[in-house]
């Protein structure tokens, strides 16, 4: 009878251990998915912010030469920045 109670206690401990491990794996997967979503949204916001610099000039009917020069200079500056530090802007 004593062995049976010890066996039940050991079985309960194993069951509790498996439940704790399962909970840990579930939380890890859940948190990693949330972190990935945050990273994706941040990258998307960076891309939108980068593209907004150029889309300002899209809908204009009358572009002046100054607008064209500004866009060219902006493109040159962005190219230099991207070449020097590739980690600032991540394209999706």
PDB file of N, CA and C in Angstrom:
ATOM      1  N   UNK A   1       0.820  -1.189   0.000  1.00  0.00           N
ATOM      2  CA  UNK A   1       0.000   0.000   0.000  1.00  0.00           C
ATOM      3  C   UNK A   1       0.866   1.256   0.000  1.00  0.00           C
ATOM      4  N   UNK A   2       1.979   1.159   0.695  1.00  0.00           N
ATOM      5  CA  UNK A   2       2.880   2.308   0.758  1.00  0.00           C
ATOM      6  C   UNK A   2       3.476   2.605  -0.611  1.00  0.00           C
ATOM      7  N   UNK A   3       3.796   1.566  -1.387  1.00  0.00           N
ATOM      8  CA  UNK A   3       4.352   1.751  -2.724  1.00  0.00           C
ATOM      9  C   UNK A   3       3.331   2.379  -3.677  1.00  0.00           C
ATOM     10  N   UNK A   4       2.073   2.036  -3.503  1.00  0.00           N
ATOM     11  CA  UNK A   4       1.026   2.582  -4.365  1.00  0.00           C
ATOM     12  C   UNK A   4       0.866   4.076  -4.134  1.00  0.00           C
ATOM     13  N   UNK A   5       0.916   4.535  -2.895  1.00  0.00           N
ATOM     14  CA  UNK A   5       0.789   5.968  -2.613  1.00  0.00           C
ATOM     15  C   UNK A   5       2.005   6.725  -3.137  1.00  0.00           C
ATOM     16  N   UNK A   6       3.196   6.124  -3.020  1.00  0.00           N
ATOM     17  CA  UNK A   6       4.391   6.768  -3.567  1.00  0.00           C
ATOM     18  C   UNK A   6       4.300   6.850  -5.087  1.00  0.00           C
ATOM     19  N   UNK A   7       3.770   5.808  -5.712  1.00  0.00           N
ATOM     20  CA  UNK A   7       3.621   5.801  -7.164  1.00  0.00           C
ATOM     21  C   UNK A   7       2.640   6.881  -7.616  1.00  0.00           C
ATOM     22  N   UNK A   8       1.557   7.081  -6.856  1.00  0.00           N
ATOM     23  CA  UNK A   8       0.602   8.135  -7.194  1.00  0.00           C
ATOM     24  C   UNK A   8       1.225   9.516  -7.034  1.00  0.00           C
ATOM     25  N   UNK A   9       2.022   9.679  -5.997  1.00  0.00           N
ATOM     26  CA  UNK A   9       2.693  10.969  -5.779  1.00  0.00           C
ATOM     27  C   UNK A   9       3.686  11.240  -6.914  1.00  0.00           C
ATOM     28  N   UNK A  10       4.448  10.233  -7.318  1.00  0.00           N
ATOM     29  CA  UNK A  10       5.405  10.391  -8.414  1.00  0.00           C
ATOM     30  C   UNK A  10       4.668  10.696  -9.715  1.00  0.00           C
ATOM     31  N   UNK A  11       3.556  10.012  -9.954  1.00  0.00           N
ATOM     32  CA  UNK A  11       2.772  10.268 -11.160  1.00  0.00           C
ATOM     33  C   UNK A  11       2.222  11.691 -11.166  1.00  0.00           C
ATOM     34  N   UNK A  12       1.769  12.174 -10.011  1.00  0.00           N
ATOM     35  CA  UNK A  12       1.262  13.542  -9.911  1.00  0.00           C
ATOM     36  C   UNK A  12       2.379  14.549 -10.157  1.00  0.00           C
ATOM     37  N   UNK A  13       3.577  14.289  -9.631  1.00  0.00           N
ATOM     38  CA  UNK A  13       4.704  15.185  -9.842  1.00  0.00           C
ATOM     39  C   UNK A  13       5.093  15.239 -11.316  1.00  0.00           C
ATOM     40  N   UNK A  14       5.087  14.085 -11.968  1.00  0.00           N
ATOM     41  CA  UNK A  14       5.408  14.045 -13.401  1.00  0.00           C
ATOM     42  C   UNK A  14       4.346  14.809 -14.187  1.00  0.00           C
ATOM     43  N   UNK A  15       3.089  14.623 -13.846  1.00  0.00           N
ATOM     44  CA  UNK A  15       2.003  15.320 -14.525  1.00  0.00           C
ATOM     45  C   UNK A  15       2.125  16.832 -14.344  1.00  0.00           C
ATOM     46  N   UNK A  16       2.427  17.269 -13.136  1.00  0.00           N
ATOM     47  CA  UNK A  16       2.596  18.700 -12.874  1.00  0.00           C
ATOM     48  C   UNK A  16       3.798  19.236 -13.654  1.00  0.00           C
ATOM     49  N   UNK A  17       4.880  18.464 -13.709  1.00  0.00           N
ATOM     50  CA  UNK A  17       6.056  18.881 -14.472  1.00  0.00           C
ATOM     51  C   UNK A  17       5.756  19.032 -15.951  1.00  0.00           C
ATOM     52  N   UNK A  18       5.008  18.087 -16.503  1.00  0.00           N
ATOM     53  CA  UNK A  18       4.632  18.167 -17.913  1.00  0.00           C
ATOM     54  C   UNK A  18       3.740  19.378 -18.153  1.00  0.00           C
ATOM     55  N   UNK A  19       2.826  19.653 -17.233  1.00  0.00           N
ATOM     56  CA  UNK A  19       1.953  20.823 -17.375  1.00  0.00           C
ATOM     57  C   UNK A  19       2.750  22.120 -17.329  1.00  0.00           C
ATOM     58  N   UNK A  20       3.729  22.204 -16.451  1.00  0.00           N
ATOM     59  CA  UNK A  20       4.560  23.409 -16.348  1.00  0.00           C
ATOM     60  C   UNK A  20       5.375  23.593 -17.628  1.00  0.00           C
ATOM     61  N   UNK A  21       5.956  22.506 -18.136  1.00  0.00           N
ATOM     62  CA  UNK A  21       6.714  22.598 -19.384  1.00  0.00           C
ATOM     63  C   UNK A  21       5.822  23.002 -20.553  1.00  0.00           C
ATOM     64  N   UNK A  22       4.624  22.460 -20.606  1.00  0.00           N
ATOM     65  CA  UNK A  22       3.682  22.820 -21.671  1.00  0.00           C
ATOM     66  C   UNK A  22       3.309  24.289 -21.592  1.00  0.00           C
ATOM     67  N   UNK A  23       3.078  24.775 -20.392  1.00  0.00           N
ATOM     68  CA  UNK A  23       2.761  26.191 -20.204  1.00  0.00           C
ATOM     69  C   UNK A  23       3.936  27.062 -20.634  1.00  0.00           C
ATOM     70  N   UNK A  24       5.144  26.653 -20.304  1.00  0.00           N
ATOM     71  CA  UNK A  24       6.331  27.412 -20.710  1.00  0.00           C
ATOM     72  C   UNK A  24       6.477  27.474 -22.217  1.00  0.00           C
ATOM     73  N   UNK A  25       6.272  26.368 -22.908  1.00  0.00           N
ATOM     74  CA  UNK A  25       6.359  26.351 -24.369  1.00  0.00           C
ATOM     75  C   UNK A  25       5.268  27.211 -24.974  1.00  0.00           C
ATOM     76  N   UNK A  26       4.056  27.123 -24.442  1.00  0.00           N
ATOM     77  CA  UNK A  26       2.947  27.928 -24.957  1.00  0.00           C
ATOM     78  C   UNK A  26       3.253  29.419 -24.807  1.00  0.00           C
ATOM     79  N   UNK A  27       3.740  29.832 -23.639  1.00  0.00           N
ATOM     80  CA  UNK A  27       4.066  31.243 -23.420  1.00  0.00           C
ATOM     81  C   UNK A  27       5.190  31.703 -24.339  1.00  0.00           C
ATOM     82  N   UNK A  28       6.198  30.851 -24.541  1.00  0.00           N
ATOM     83  CA  UNK A  28       7.300  31.202 -25.425  1.00  0.00           C
ATOM     84  C   UNK A  28       6.804  31.430 -26.850  1.00  0.00           C
ATOM     85  N   UNK A  29       5.978  30.551 -27.346  1.00  0.00           N
ATOM     86  CA  UNK A  29       5.447  30.684 -28.708  1.00  0.00           C
ATOM     87  C   UNK A  29       4.566  31.926 -28.805  1.00  0.00           C
ATOM     88  N   UNK A  30       3.743  32.148 -27.812  1.00  0.00           N
ATOM     89  CA  UNK A  30       2.849  33.298 -27.820  1.00  0.00           C
ATOM     90  C   UNK A  30       3.631  34.607 -27.807  1.00  0.00           C
ATOM     91  N   UNK A  31       4.624  34.707 -26.936  1.00  0.00           N
ATOM     92  CA  UNK A  31       5.408  35.936 -26.846  1.00  0.00           C
ATOM     93  C   UNK A  31       6.261  36.151 -28.087  1.00  0.00           C
ATOM     94  N   UNK A  32       6.767  35.089 -28.682  1.00  0.00           N
ATOM     95  CA  UNK A  32       7.587  35.255 -29.888  1.00  0.00           C
ATOM     96  C   UNK A  32       6.729  35.719 -31.059  1.00  0.00           C
ATOM     97  N   UNK A  33       5.488  35.252 -31.140  1.00  0.00           N
ATOM     98  CA  UNK A  33       4.592  35.725 -32.200  1.00  0.00           C
ATOM     99  C   UNK A  33       4.281  37.199 -32.017  1.00  0.00           C
ATOM    100  N   UNK A  34       4.047  37.614 -30.782  1.00  0.00           N
ATOM    101  CA  UNK A  34       3.766  39.013 -30.506  1.00  0.00           C
ATOM    102  C   UNK A  34       4.976  39.874 -30.840  1.00  0.00           C
ATOM    103  N   UNK A  35       6.157  39.410 -30.480  1.00  0.00           N
ATOM    104  CA  UNK A  35       7.371  40.162 -30.789  1.00  0.00           C
ATOM    105  C   UNK A  35       7.573  40.269 -32.297  1.00  0.00           C
ATOM    106  N   UNK A  36       7.303  39.204 -33.024  1.00  0.00           N
ATOM    107  CA  UNK A  36       7.435  39.247 -34.482  1.00  0.00           C
ATOM    108  C   UNK A  36       6.455  40.230 -35.098  1.00  0.00           C
ATOM    109  N   UNK A  37       5.246  40.288 -34.571  1.00  0.00           N
ATOM    110  CA  UNK A  37       4.256  41.242 -35.073  1.00  0.00           C
ATOM    111  C   UNK A  37       4.709  42.670 -34.827  1.00  0.00           C
ATOM    112  N   UNK A  38       5.285  42.933 -33.669  1.00  0.00           N
ATOM    113  CA  UNK A  38       5.775  44.273 -33.356  1.00  0.00           C
ATOM    114  C   UNK A  38       6.917  44.657 -34.293  1.00  0.00           C
ATOM    115  N   UNK A  39       7.819  43.722 -34.553  1.00  0.00           N
ATOM    116  CA  UNK A  39       8.936  43.991 -35.458  1.00  0.00           C
ATOM    117  C   UNK A  39       8.423  44.265 -36.865  1.00  0.00           C
ATOM    118  N   UNK A  40       7.449  43.492 -37.319  1.00  0.00           N
ATOM    119  CA  UNK A  40       6.885  43.696 -38.652  1.00  0.00           C
ATOM    120  C   UNK A  40       6.194  45.048 -38.762  1.00  0.00           C
ATOM    121  N   UNK A  41       5.437  45.426 -37.740  1.00  0.00           N
ATOM    122  CA  UNK A  41       4.750  46.720 -37.770  1.00  0.00           C
ATOM    123  C   UNK A  41       5.751  47.870 -37.739  1.00  0.00           C
ATOM    124  N   UNK A  42       6.818  47.721 -36.975  1.00  0.00           N
ATOM    125  CA  UNK A  42       7.850  48.756 -36.932  1.00  0.00           C
ATOM    126  C   UNK A  42       8.521  48.901 -38.287  1.00  0.00           C
ATOM    127  N   UNK A  43       8.830  47.781 -38.928  1.00  0.00           N
ATOM    128  CA  UNK A  43       9.441  47.828 -40.258  1.00  0.00           C
ATOM    129  C   UNK A  43       8.488  48.459 -41.269  1.00  0.00           C
ATOM    130  N   UNK A  44       7.210  48.145 -41.147  1.00  0.00           N
ATOM    131  CA  UNK A  44       6.220  48.725 -42.049  1.00  0.00           C
ATOM    132  C   UNK A  44       6.115  50.229 -41.850  1.00  0.00           C
ATOM    133  N   UNK A  45       6.142  50.677 -40.601  1.00  0.00           N
ATOM    134  CA  UNK A  45       6.089  52.109 -40.315  1.00  0.00           C
ATOM    135  C   UNK A  45       7.325  52.825 -40.850  1.00  0.00           C
ATOM    136  N   UNK A  46       8.499  52.190 -40.721  1.00  0.00           N
ATOM    137  CA  UNK A  46       9.718  52.784 -41.267  1.00  0.00           C
ATOM    138  C   UNK A  46       9.618  52.919 -42.781  1.00  0.00           C
ATOM    139  N   UNK A  47       9.089  51.905 -43.434  1.00  0.00           N
ATOM    140  CA  UNK A  47       8.950  51.941 -44.878  1.00  0.00           C
ATOM    141  C   UNK A  47       7.963  53.025 -45.306  1.00  0.00           C
ATOM    142  N   UNK A  48       6.853  53.150 -44.596  1.00  0.00           N
ATOM    143  CA  UNK A  48       5.867  54.190 -44.905  1.00  0.00           C
ATOM    144  C   UNK A  48       6.478  55.565 -44.710  1.00  0.00           C
ATOM    145  N   UNK A  49       7.221  55.740 -43.630  1.00  0.00           N
ATOM    146  CA  UNK A  49       7.861  57.021 -43.359  1.00  0.00           C
ATOM    147  C   UNK A  49       8.885  57.341 -44.449  1.00  0.00           C
ATOM    148  N   UNK A  50       9.637  56.349 -44.880  1.00  0.00           N
ATOM    149  CA  UNK A  50      10.629  56.559 -45.941  1.00  0.00           C
ATOM    150  C   UNK A  50       9.944  56.942 -47.247  1.00  0.00           C
ATOM    151  N   UNK A  51       8.878  56.231 -47.599  1.00  0.00           N
ATOM    152  CA  UNK A  51       8.195  56.488 -48.865  1.00  0.00           C
ATOM    153  C   UNK A  51       7.425  57.803 -48.860  1.00  0.00           C
ATOM    154  N   UNK A  52       7.016  58.264 -47.694  1.00  0.00           N
ATOM    155  CA  UNK A  52       6.259  59.507 -47.596  1.00  0.00           C
ATOM    156  C   UNK A  52       7.085  60.693 -48.073  1.00  0.00           C
ATOM    157  N   UNK A  53       8.393  60.598 -47.933  1.00  0.00           N
ATOM    158  CA  UNK A  53       9.256  61.677 -48.412  1.00  0.00           C
ATOM    159  C   UNK A  53       9.085  61.890 -49.909  1.00  0.00           C
ATOM    160  N   UNK A  54       8.778  60.828 -50.635  1.00  0.00           N
ATOM    161  CA  UNK A  54       8.650  60.916 -52.088  1.00  0.00           C
ATOM    162  C   UNK A  54       7.196  61.048 -52.549  1.00  0.00           C
ATOM    163  N   UNK A  55       6.281  60.447 -51.837  1.00  0.00           N
ATOM    164  CA  UNK A  55       4.879  60.469 -52.280  1.00  0.00           C
ATOM    165  C   UNK A  55       4.236  61.842 -52.121  1.00  0.00           C
ATOM    166  N   UNK A  56       4.889  62.741 -51.420  1.00  0.00           N
ATOM    167  CA  UNK A  56       4.380  64.106 -51.296  1.00  0.00           C
ATOM    168  C   UNK A  56       4.274  64.751 -52.675  1.00  0.00           C
ATOM    169  N   UNK A  57       5.189  64.388 -53.553  1.00  0.00           N
ATOM    170  CA  UNK A  57       5.240  65.012 -54.869  1.00  0.00           C
ATOM    171  C   UNK A  57       4.403  64.279 -55.914  1.00  0.00           C
ATOM    172  N   UNK A  58       3.795  63.165 -55.577  1.00  0.00           N
ATOM    173  CA  UNK A  58       3.056  62.355 -56.547  1.00  0.00           C
ATOM    174  C   UNK A  58       1.828  63.052 -57.132  1.00  0.00           C
ATOM    175  N   UNK A  59       1.020  63.634 -56.292  1.00  0.00           N
ATOM    176  CA  UNK A  59      -0.281  64.136 -56.720  1.00  0.00           C
ATOM    177  C   UNK A  59      -0.243  65.570 -57.224  1.00  0.00           C
ATOM    178  N   UNK A  60       0.922  66.157 -57.250  1.00  0.00           N
ATOM    179  CA  UNK A  60       1.010  67.539 -57.717  1.00  0.00           C
ATOM    180  C   UNK A  60       0.986  67.584 -59.245  1.00  0.00           C
ATOM    181  N   UNK A  61       0.195  68.499 -59.756  1.00  0.00           N
ATOM    182  CA  UNK A  61       0.129  68.664 -61.211  1.00  0.00           C
ATOM    183  C   UNK A  61       1.240  69.573 -61.717  1.00  0.00           C
ATOM    184  N   UNK A  62       1.556  70.585 -60.940  1.00  0.00           N
ATOM    185  CA  UNK A  62       2.557  71.562 -61.361  1.00  0.00           C
ATOM    186  C   UNK A  62       3.780  71.467 -60.452  1.00  0.00           C
ATOM    187  N   UNK A  63       4.742  70.696 -60.886  1.00  0.00           N
ATOM    188  CA  UNK A  63       5.990  70.611 -60.137  1.00  0.00           C
ATOM    189  C   UNK A  63       6.933  71.689 -60.648  1.00  0.00           C
ATOM    190  N   UNK A  64       7.569  72.347 -59.720  1.00  0.00           N
ATOM    191  CA  UNK A  64       8.553  73.341 -60.111  1.00  0.00           C
ATOM    192  C   UNK A  64       9.917  72.676 -60.213  1.00  0.00           C
ATOM    193  N   UNK A  65      10.853  73.387 -60.772  1.00  0.00           N
ATOM    194  CA  UNK A  65      12.203  72.863 -60.882  1.00  0.00           C
ATOM    195  C   UNK A  65      12.807  72.660 -59.495  1.00  0.00           C
ATOM    196  N   UNK A  66      12.374  73.471 -58.543  1.00  0.00           N
ATOM    197  CA  UNK A  66      12.872  73.327 -57.168  1.00  0.00           C
ATOM    198  C   UNK A  66      12.394  72.018 -56.533  1.00  0.00           C
ATOM    199  N   UNK A  67      11.162  71.637 -56.871  1.00  0.00           N
ATOM    200  CA  UNK A  67      10.655  70.351 -56.378  1.00  0.00           C
ATOM    201  C   UNK A  67      11.464  69.196 -56.947  1.00  0.00           C
ATOM    202  N   UNK A  68      11.765  69.266 -58.232  1.00  0.00           N
ATOM    203  CA  UNK A  68      12.548  68.211 -58.869  1.00  0.00           C
ATOM    204  C   UNK A  68      13.944  68.142 -58.253  1.00  0.00           C
ATOM    205  N   UNK A  69      14.562  69.298 -58.051  1.00  0.00           N
ATOM    206  CA  UNK A  69      15.896  69.335 -57.436  1.00  0.00           C
ATOM    207  C   UNK A  69      15.843  68.789 -56.018  1.00  0.00           C
ATOM    208  N   UNK A  70      14.793  69.121 -55.275  1.00  0.00           N
ATOM    209  CA  UNK A  70      14.649  68.604 -53.907  1.00  0.00           C
ATOM    210  C   UNK A  70      14.531  67.087 -53.891  1.00  0.00           C
ATOM    211  N   UNK A  71      13.761  66.524 -54.821  1.00  0.00           N
ATOM    212  CA  UNK A  71      13.594  65.070 -54.884  1.00  0.00           C
ATOM    213  C   UNK A  71      14.917  64.405 -55.255  1.00  0.00           C
ATOM    214  N   UNK A  72      15.636  64.996 -56.202  1.00  0.00           N
ATOM    215  CA  UNK A  72      16.927  64.423 -56.600  1.00  0.00           C
ATOM    216  C   UNK A  72      17.906  64.451 -55.433  1.00  0.00           C
ATOM    217  N   UNK A  73      17.974  65.580 -54.744  1.00  0.00           N
ATOM    218  CA  UNK A  73      18.883  65.676 -53.587  1.00  0.00           C
ATOM    219  C   UNK A  73      18.482  64.723 -52.472  1.00  0.00           C
ATOM    220  N   UNK A  74      17.186  64.582 -52.276  1.00  0.00           N
ATOM    221  CA  UNK A  74      16.696  63.658 -51.246  1.00  0.00           C
ATOM    222  C   UNK A  74      17.073  62.221 -51.600  1.00  0.00           C
ATOM    223  N   UNK A  75      16.933  61.861 -52.853  1.00  0.00           N
ATOM    224  CA  UNK A  75      17.293  60.511 -53.288  1.00  0.00           C
ATOM    225  C   UNK A  75      18.788  60.270 -53.125  1.00  0.00           C
ATOM    226  N   UNK A  76      19.598  61.257 -53.473  1.00  0.00           N
ATOM    227  CA  UNK A  76      21.048  61.120 -53.305  1.00  0.00           C
ATOM    228  C   UNK A  76      21.418  60.950 -51.831  1.00  0.00           C
ATOM    229  N   UNK A  77      20.815  61.772 -50.952  1.00  0.00           N
ATOM    230  CA  UNK A  77      21.097  61.675 -49.518  1.00  0.00           C
ATOM    231  C   UNK A  77      20.664  60.320 -48.956  1.00  0.00           C
ATOM    232  N   UNK A  78      19.503  59.854 -49.374  1.00  0.00           N
ATOM    233  CA  UNK A  78      19.026  58.552 -48.895  1.00  0.00           C
ATOM    234  C   UNK A  78      19.924  57.422 -49.381  1.00  0.00           C
ATOM    235  N   UNK A  79      20.395  57.510 -50.622  1.00  0.00           N
ATOM    236  CA  UNK A  79      21.300  56.485 -51.133  1.00  0.00           C
ATOM    237  C   UNK A  79      22.605  56.456 -50.335  1.00  0.00           C
ATOM    238  N   UNK A  80      23.125  57.616 -50.018  1.00  0.00           N
ATOM    239  CA  UNK A  80      24.361  57.684 -49.220  1.00  0.00           C
ATOM    240  C   UNK A  80      24.117  57.123 -47.829  1.00  0.00           C
ATOM    241  N   UNK A  81      22.995  57.489 -47.224  1.00  0.00           N
ATOM    242  CA  UNK A  81      22.676  56.985 -45.876  1.00  0.00           C
ATOM    243  C   UNK A  81      22.514  55.466 -45.868  1.00  0.00           C
ATOM    244  N   UNK A  82      21.853  54.936 -46.891  1.00  0.00           N
ATOM    245  CA  UNK A  82      21.633  53.490 -46.955  1.00  0.00           C
ATOM    246  C   UNK A  82      22.952  52.761 -47.175  1.00  0.00           C
ATOM    247  N   UNK A  83      23.819  53.314 -48.008  1.00  0.00           N
ATOM    248  CA  UNK A  83      25.127  52.688 -48.234  1.00  0.00           C
ATOM    249  C   UNK A  83      25.972  52.692 -46.966  1.00  0.00           C
ATOM    250  N   UNK A  84      25.905  53.771 -46.202  1.00  0.00           N
ATOM    251  CA  UNK A  84      26.725  53.887 -44.998  1.00  0.00           C
ATOM    252  C   UNK A  84      26.177  53.080 -43.825  1.00  0.00           C
ATOM    253  N   UNK A  85      24.881  53.013 -43.709  1.00  0.00           N
ATOM    254  CA  UNK A  85      24.280  52.328 -42.565  1.00  0.00           C
ATOM    255  C   UNK A  85      23.045  51.590 -43.039  1.00  0.00           C
ATOM    256  N   UNK A  86      23.201  50.310 -43.379  1.00  0.00           N
ATOM    257  CA  UNK A  86      22.107  49.544 -43.952  1.00  0.00           C
ATOM    258  C   UNK A  86      21.056  49.130 -42.938  1.00  0.00           C
ATOM    259  N   UNK A  87      21.335  49.234 -41.643  1.00  0.00           N
ATOM    260  CA  UNK A  87      20.399  48.731 -40.641  1.00  0.00           C
ATOM    261  C   UNK A  87      19.295  49.730 -40.304  1.00  0.00           C
ATOM    262  N   UNK A  88      19.393  50.973 -40.772  1.00  0.00           N
ATOM    263  CA  UNK A  88      18.374  51.959 -40.427  1.00  0.00           C
ATOM    264  C   UNK A  88      17.043  51.663 -41.090  1.00  0.00           C
ATOM    265  N   UNK A  89      17.065  51.299 -42.347  1.00  0.00           N
ATOM    266  CA  UNK A  89      15.828  51.076 -43.090  1.00  0.00           C
ATOM    267  C   UNK A  89      15.819  49.638 -43.562  1.00  0.00           C
ATOM    268  N   UNK A  90      14.753  48.935 -43.192  1.00  0.00           N
ATOM    269  CA  UNK A  90      14.605  47.551 -43.634  1.00  0.00           C
ATOM    270  C   UNK A  90      13.421  47.482 -44.569  1.00  0.00           C
ATOM    271  N   UNK A  91      13.662  47.022 -45.769  1.00  0.00           N
ATOM    272  CA  UNK A  91      12.598  46.928 -46.753  1.00  0.00           C
ATOM    273  C   UNK A  91      11.912  45.590 -46.620  1.00  0.00           C
ATOM    274  N   UNK A  92      10.611  45.598 -46.732  1.00  0.00           N
ATOM    275  CA  UNK A  92       9.817  44.375 -46.574  1.00  0.00           C
ATOM    276  C   UNK A  92       9.714  43.670 -47.904  1.00  0.00           C
TER     277      UNK A  92
END
